Coordinates of C-alpha atoms and ligand atoms in Angstrom, one line a residue:
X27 CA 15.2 -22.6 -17.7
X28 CA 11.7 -22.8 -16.3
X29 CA 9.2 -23.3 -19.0
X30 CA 6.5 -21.9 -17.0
X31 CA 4.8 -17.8 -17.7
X32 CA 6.0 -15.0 -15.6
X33 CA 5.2 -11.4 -15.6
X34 CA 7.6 -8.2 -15.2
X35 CA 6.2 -6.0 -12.5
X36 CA 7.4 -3.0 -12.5
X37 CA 6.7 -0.3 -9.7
X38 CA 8.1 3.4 -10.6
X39 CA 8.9 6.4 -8.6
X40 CA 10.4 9.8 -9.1
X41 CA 13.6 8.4 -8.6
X42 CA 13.7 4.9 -8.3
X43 CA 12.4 1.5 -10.3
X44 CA 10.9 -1.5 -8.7
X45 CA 10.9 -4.6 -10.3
X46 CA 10.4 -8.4 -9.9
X47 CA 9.6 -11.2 -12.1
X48 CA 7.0 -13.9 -11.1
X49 CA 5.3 -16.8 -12.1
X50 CA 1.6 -16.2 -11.5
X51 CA 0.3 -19.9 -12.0
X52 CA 2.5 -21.0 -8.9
X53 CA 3.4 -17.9 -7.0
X54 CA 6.6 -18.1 -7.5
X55 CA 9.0 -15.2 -7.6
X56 CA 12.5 -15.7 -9.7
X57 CA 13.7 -12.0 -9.1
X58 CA 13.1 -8.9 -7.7
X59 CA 15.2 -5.2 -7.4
X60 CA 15.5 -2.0 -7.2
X61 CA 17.2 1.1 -9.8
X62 CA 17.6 3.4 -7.3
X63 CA 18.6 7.6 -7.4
X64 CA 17.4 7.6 -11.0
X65 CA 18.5 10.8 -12.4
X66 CA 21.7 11.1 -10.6
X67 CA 24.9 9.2 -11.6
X68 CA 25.1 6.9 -14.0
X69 CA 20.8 6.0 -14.4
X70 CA 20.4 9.3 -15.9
X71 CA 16.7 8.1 -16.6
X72 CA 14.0 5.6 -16.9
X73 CA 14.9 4.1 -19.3
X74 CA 18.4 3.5 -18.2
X75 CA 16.4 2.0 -14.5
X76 CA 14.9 -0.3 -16.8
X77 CA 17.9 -0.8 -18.8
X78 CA 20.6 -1.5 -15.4
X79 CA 17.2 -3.9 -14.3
X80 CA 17.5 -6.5 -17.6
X81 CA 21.0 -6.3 -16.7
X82 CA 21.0 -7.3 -13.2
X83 CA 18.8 -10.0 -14.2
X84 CA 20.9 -11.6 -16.5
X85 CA 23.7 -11.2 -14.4
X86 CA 21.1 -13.3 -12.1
X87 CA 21.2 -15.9 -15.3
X88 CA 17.7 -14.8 -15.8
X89 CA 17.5 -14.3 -19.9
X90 CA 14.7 -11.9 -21.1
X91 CA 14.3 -13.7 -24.1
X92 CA 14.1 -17.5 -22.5
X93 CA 12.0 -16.5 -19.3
X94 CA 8.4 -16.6 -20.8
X95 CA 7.4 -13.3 -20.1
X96 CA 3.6 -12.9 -20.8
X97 CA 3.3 -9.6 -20.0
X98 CA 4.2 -6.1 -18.2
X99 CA 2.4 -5.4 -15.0
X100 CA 2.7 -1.9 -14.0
X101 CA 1.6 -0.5 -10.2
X102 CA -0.2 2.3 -10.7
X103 CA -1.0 4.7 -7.9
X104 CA -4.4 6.5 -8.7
X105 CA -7.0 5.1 -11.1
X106 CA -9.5 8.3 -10.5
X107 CA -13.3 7.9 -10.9
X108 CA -13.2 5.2 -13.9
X109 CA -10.1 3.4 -14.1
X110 CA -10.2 0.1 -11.8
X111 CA -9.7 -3.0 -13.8
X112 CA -6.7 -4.3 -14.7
X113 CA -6.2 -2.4 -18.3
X114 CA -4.1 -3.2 -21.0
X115 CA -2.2 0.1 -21.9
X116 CA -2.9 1.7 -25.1
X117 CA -2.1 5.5 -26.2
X118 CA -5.9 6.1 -24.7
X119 CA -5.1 4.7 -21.8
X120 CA -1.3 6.6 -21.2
X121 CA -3.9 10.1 -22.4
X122 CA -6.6 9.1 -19.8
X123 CA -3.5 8.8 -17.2
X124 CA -1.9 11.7 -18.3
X125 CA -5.8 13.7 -17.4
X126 CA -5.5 12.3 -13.8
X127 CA -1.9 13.5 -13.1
X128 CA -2.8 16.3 -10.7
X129 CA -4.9 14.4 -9.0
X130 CA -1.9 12.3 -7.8
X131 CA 0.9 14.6 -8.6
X132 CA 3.4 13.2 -6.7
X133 CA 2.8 9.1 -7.9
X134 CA 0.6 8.6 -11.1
X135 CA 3.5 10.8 -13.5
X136 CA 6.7 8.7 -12.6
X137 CA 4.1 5.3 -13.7
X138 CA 3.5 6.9 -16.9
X139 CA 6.9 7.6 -17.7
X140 CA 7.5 3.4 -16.4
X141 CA 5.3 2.7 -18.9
X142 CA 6.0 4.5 -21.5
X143 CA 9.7 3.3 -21.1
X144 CA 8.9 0.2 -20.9
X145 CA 6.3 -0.4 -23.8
X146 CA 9.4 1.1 -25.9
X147 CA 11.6 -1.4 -24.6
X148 CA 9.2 -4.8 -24.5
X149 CA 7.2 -3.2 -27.8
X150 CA 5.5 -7.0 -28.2
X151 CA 4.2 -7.7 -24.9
X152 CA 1.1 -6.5 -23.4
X153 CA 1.5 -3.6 -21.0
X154 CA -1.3 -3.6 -18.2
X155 CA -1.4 -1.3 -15.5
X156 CA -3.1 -2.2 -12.4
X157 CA -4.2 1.0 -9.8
X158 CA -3.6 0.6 -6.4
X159 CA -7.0 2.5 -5.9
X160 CA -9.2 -0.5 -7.6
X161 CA -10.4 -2.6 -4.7
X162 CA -12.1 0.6 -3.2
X163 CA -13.8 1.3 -6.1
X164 CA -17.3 0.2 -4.9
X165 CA -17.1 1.2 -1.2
X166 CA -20.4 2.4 0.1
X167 CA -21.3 6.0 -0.9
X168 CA -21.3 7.2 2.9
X169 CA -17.6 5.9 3.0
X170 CA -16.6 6.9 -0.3
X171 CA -17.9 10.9 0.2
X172 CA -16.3 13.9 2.0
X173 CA -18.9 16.0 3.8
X174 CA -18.3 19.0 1.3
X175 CA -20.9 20.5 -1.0
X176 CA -21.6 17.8 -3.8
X177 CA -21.3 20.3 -7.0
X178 CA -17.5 20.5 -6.3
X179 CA -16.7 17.5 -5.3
X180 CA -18.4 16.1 -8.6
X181 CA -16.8 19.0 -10.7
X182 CA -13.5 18.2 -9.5
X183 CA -13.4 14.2 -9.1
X184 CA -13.1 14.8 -5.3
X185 CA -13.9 11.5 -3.1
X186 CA -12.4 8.9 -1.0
X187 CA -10.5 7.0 -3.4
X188 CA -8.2 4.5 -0.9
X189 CA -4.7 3.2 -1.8
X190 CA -2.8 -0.1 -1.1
X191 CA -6.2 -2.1 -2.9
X192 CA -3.7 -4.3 -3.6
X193 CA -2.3 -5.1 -0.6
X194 CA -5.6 -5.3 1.1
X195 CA -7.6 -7.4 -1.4
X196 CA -4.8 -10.1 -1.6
X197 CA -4.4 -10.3 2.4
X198 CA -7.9 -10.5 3.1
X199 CA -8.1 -13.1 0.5
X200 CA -4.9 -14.9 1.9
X201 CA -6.6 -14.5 5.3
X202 CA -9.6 -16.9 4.3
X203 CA -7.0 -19.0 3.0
X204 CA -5.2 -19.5 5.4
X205 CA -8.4 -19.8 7.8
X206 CA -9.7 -22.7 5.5
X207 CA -13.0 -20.6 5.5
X208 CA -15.2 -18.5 2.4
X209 CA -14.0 -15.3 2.2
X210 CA -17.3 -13.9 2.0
X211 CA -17.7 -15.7 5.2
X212 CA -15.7 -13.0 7.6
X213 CA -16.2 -9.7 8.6
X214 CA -12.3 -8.2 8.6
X215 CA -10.3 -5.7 9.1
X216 CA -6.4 -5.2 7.7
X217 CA -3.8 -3.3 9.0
X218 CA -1.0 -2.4 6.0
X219 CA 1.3 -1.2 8.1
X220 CA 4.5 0.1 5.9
X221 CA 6.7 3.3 5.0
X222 CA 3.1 4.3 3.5
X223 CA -0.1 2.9 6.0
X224 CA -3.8 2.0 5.6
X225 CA -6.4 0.1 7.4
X226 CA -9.7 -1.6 5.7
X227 CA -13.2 -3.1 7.4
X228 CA -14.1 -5.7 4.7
X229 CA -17.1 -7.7 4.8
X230 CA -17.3 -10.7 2.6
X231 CA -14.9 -9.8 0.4
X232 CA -16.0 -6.2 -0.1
X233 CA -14.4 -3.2 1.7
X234 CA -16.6 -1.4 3.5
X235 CA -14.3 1.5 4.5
X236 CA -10.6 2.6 4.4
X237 CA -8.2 5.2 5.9
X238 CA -6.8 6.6 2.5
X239 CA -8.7 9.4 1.2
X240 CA -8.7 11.2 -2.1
X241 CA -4.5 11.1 -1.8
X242 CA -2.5 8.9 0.3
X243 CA -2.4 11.5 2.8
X244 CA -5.4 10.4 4.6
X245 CA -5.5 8.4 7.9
X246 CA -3.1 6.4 9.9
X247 CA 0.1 7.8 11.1
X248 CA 2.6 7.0 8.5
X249 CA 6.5 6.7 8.4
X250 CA 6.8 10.4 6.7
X251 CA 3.1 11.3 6.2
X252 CA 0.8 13.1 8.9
X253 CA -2.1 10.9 7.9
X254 CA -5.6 12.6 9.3
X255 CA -4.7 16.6 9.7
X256 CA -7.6 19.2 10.5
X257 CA -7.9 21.4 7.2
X258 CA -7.6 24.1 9.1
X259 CA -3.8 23.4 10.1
X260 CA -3.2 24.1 5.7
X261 CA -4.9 27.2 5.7
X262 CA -3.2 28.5 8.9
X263 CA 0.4 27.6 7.4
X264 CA -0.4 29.2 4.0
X265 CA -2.1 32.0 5.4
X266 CA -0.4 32.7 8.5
X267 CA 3.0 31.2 8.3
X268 CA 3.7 32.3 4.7
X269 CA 4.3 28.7 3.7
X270 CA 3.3 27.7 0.3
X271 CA 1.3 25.5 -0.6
X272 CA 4.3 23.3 -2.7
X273 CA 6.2 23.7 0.6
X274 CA 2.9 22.5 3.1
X275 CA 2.4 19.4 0.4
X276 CA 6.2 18.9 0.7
X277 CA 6.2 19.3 4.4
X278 CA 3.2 16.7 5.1
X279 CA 4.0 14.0 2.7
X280 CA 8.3 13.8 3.7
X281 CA 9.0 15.0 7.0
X282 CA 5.8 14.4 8.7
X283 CA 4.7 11.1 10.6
X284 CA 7.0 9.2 13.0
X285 CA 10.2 10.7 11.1
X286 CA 8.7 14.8 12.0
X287 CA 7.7 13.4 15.2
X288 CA 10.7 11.2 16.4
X289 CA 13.5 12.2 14.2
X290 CA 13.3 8.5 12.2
X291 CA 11.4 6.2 9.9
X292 CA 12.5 3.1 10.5
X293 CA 10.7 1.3 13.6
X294 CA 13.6 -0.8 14.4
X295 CA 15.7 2.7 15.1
X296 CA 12.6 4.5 16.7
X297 CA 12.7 1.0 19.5
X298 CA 16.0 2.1 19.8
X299 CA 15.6 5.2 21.0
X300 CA 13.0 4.6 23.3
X301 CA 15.0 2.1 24.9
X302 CA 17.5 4.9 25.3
X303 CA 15.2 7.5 26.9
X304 CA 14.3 9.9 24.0
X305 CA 11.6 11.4 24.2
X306 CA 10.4 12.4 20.8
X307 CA 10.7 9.1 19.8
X308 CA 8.3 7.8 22.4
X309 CA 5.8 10.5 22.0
X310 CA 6.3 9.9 17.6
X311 CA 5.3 6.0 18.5
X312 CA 2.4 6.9 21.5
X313 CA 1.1 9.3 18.4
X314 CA 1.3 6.6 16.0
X315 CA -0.3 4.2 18.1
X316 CA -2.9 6.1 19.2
X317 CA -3.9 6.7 15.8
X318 CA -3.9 3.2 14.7
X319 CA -6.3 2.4 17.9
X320 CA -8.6 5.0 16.8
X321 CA -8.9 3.4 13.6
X322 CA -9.0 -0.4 14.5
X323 CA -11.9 0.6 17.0
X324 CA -13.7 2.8 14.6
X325 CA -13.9 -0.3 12.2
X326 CA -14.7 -2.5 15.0
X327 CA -17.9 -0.7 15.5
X328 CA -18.5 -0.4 11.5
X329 CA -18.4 -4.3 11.4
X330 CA -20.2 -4.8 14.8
X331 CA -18.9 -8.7 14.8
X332 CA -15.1 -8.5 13.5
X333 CA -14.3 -12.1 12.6
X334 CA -10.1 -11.3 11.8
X335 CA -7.8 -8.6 11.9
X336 CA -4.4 -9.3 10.0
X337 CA -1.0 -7.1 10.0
X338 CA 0.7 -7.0 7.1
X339 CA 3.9 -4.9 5.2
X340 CA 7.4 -3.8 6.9
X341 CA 6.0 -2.8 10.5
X342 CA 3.2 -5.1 10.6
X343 CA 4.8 -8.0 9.6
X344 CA 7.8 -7.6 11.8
X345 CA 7.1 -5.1 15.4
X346 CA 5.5 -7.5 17.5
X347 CA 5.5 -4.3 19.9
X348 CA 3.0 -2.3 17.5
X349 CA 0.9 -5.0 17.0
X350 CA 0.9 -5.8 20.5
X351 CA 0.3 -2.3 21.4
X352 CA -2.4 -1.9 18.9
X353 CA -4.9 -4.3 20.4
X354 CA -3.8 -4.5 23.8
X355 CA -6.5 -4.8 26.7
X356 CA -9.8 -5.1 23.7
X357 CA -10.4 -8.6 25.5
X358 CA -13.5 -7.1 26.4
X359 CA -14.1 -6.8 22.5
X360 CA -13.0 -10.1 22.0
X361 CA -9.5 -9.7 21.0
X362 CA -6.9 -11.6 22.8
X363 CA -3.2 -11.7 21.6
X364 CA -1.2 -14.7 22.5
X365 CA 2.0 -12.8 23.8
X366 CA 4.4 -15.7 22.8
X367 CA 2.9 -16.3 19.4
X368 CA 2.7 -12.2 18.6
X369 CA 6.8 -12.2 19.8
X370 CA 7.7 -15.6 17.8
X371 CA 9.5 -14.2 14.4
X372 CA 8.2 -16.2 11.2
X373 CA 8.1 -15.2 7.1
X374 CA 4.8 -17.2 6.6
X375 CA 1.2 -16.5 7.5
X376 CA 0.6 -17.3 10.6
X377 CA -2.0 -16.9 14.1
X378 CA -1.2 -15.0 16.7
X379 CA -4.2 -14.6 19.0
X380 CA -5.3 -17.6 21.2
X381 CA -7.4 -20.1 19.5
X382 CA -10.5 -19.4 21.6
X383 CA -9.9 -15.9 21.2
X384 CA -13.4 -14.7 19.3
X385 CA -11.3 -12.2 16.9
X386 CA -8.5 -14.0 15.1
X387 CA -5.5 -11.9 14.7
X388 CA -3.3 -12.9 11.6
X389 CA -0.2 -12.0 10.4
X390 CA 0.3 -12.2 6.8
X391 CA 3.1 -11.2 4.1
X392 CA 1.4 -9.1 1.9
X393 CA 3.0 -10.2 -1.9
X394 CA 1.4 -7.2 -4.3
X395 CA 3.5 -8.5 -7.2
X396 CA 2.1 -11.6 -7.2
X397 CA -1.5 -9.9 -7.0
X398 CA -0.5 -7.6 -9.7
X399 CA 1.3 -10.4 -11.9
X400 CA -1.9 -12.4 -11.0
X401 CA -4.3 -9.4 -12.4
X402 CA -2.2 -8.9 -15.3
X403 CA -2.1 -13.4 -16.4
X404 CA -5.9 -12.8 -15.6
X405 CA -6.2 -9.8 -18.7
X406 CA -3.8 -12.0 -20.9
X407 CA -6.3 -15.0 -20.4
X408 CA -9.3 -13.2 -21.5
Ligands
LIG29 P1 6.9 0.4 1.8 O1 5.7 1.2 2.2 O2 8.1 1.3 1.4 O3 6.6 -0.7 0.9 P2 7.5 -1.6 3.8 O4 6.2 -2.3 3.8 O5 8.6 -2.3 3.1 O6 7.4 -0.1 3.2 O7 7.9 -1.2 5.3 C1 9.1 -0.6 5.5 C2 9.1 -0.3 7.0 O8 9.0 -1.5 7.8 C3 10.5 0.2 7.5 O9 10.6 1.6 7.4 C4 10.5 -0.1 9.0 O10 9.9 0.9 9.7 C5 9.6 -1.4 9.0 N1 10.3 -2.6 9.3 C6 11.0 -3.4 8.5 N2 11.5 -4.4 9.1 C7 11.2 -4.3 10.4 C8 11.5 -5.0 11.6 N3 12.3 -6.2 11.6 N4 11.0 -4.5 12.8 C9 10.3 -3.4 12.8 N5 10.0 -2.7 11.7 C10 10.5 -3.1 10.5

């Protein structure tokens, strides 16, 4: 048995459990699953996710009580206006949670539940959650406010929160790595390109803007998510189509984005398609590219000299088409994909402009339980 610390991450959902267990010192990961369609069948809750989890895991010969847990990491979606360091969970903390529930109905109250499972389950570890809306904490006041009168937006906690921090902070860090050079030596912008999507303009480090708002709903085209929507289309719906508002929300976060548009979530199908003629499917991709394009250019004016720009999560790890698509003919900005390094497959970080190519374009697996397993050895340290 290794003798080295690991961490339990654990991600929760409505209906599912994510979990993986990782050394933080080397990076390594010795497991990782998911309890899925919590609720129905035999994982009538929680608890029993959590429970079916420690049992897959031993099955995997991985012993709770011989694999030198440290601690429990939990993902948590929305920290709201004060919560952005890692925190060790206490009954305050699960309260001060519990306050910010509408502002992420759909994502903070499954966490809670996680934890609250799991701190009766591990009783004598520390529980730390970590919020996904962290890293964007400190963006600059003209990115972090909505142009709406400033008494209600302070009244209600209404700003630009950003999601994926995570994700973001650990490529852009992984980036500079992997460059050999200070990361508060580039100007850059990443691309999370998953199921959910976000892009960030970072400069030294910092974040200078991102494409999630106050909710994930904000910005890029995503697999089930509208991203950027004109108020005016809610009101319209409520007031003129007789939709309510449960059934807009409903509507804009599951069977919006490439799956309203195109009929399908996964990009591997939606390729498929297009090859086959459909049309919905092409205009679903054109729409999510187009979107994406917006973005990358909008950030490339916000930096003014953009040193890298790295793809990361399921789509922008693995569709060389998208990313190809997204920067194609920016030479003029600087920005030259290699073509045969962009279609080579690989797991590991890796180049895929030309070297003299002013903007370096990276790809790089994002790992956001080793960030969060990492945040959470970093509390147990202090
Ligand atoms: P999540 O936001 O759920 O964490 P991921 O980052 O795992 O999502 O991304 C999942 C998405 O990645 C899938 O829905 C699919 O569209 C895309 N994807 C995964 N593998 C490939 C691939 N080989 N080619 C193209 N797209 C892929």
């Amino acid at each position: 048995m290794s003798a080295a610390r690991t961490v339990l991450v654990l991600n929760c959902g409505s209906s599912s459990l994510k979990y993986a267990v990782v050394e933080p010192d080397s990076g390594r990961q010795l497991a990782d699953g998911i309890v899925e369609r919590i609720g129905a069948g035999p994982i009538a809750d929680h608890e029993a996710a959590l429970r079916a989890a420690f049992d897959e895991l031993s099955e995997a010969g991985l012993d709770l009580d011989s694999l030198g847990l440290v601690a429990v990491g939990h993902r948590v979606v929305h920290g709201g206006p004060d919560l952005y360091r890692p925190t060790v969970v206490d009954d305050g903390l699960i309260a001060t949670l519990e306050t910010l529930a509408p502002l992420a109905p759909l994502h903070n109250p499954p966490a809670i539940v996680g934890i609250r499972v799991a701190r009766k389950v591990l009783p004598d570890l520390p529980h730390v959650a970590v919020f996904d809306t962290a890293y964007f904490h400190d963006l600059p006041a003209a990115a972090a406010h909505y142009a709406i009168p400033r008494d209600v937006a302070s009244q209600w906690h209404i700003r630009r929160y950003g999601f994926h921090g995570t994700s973001h902070q650990y490529v852009s860090e992984q980036a500079a790595v992997f460059l050999g050079v200070p990361l508060e030596s580039l100007n850059q912008i990443v691309l999370h390109l998953g199921n959910g999507a976000s892009a960030s303009a970072i400069v030294g480090g910092r974040p200078q803007d991102t494409s999630m708002g106050m909710t994930p709903m904000e910005g890029l085209v995503m697999g089930t998510r509208s991203g950027d929507l004109d108020p005016g289309v809610i009101m319209y719906l409520n007031r003129t189509a007789g939709m309510s508002m449960a059934d807009i929300e409903t509507m804009l976060n599951r069977r919006s984005g490439v799956l309203g548009l195109g009929g399908e979530i996964d990009f591997r199908q939606l390729h498929r398609l297009i090859e086959a003629g459909d049309a919905d499917a092409q205009l679903a991709y054109e729409v999510y590219i187009h979107r994406l394009r917006k973005y990358i250019g909008s950030y490339l004016a916000l930096l003014g000299n953009t040193d890298v720009i790295t793809f990361t999560a399921g789509v922008g790890e693995n569709d060389a088409a998208v990313r190809r698509d997204a920067l194609s003919g920016l030479a003029p900005l600087g920005i030259e994909l290699d073509e045969h390094l962009n279609d080579s497959p690989a797991r590991s970080p890796r180049r895929i402009s030309f070297e003299t190519s002013p903007t370096t374009v990276l790809v790089i697996p994002t790992d956001e339980e080793l960030a969060i397993a990492r945040a959470c050895a970093g509390v147990v340290d202090s």
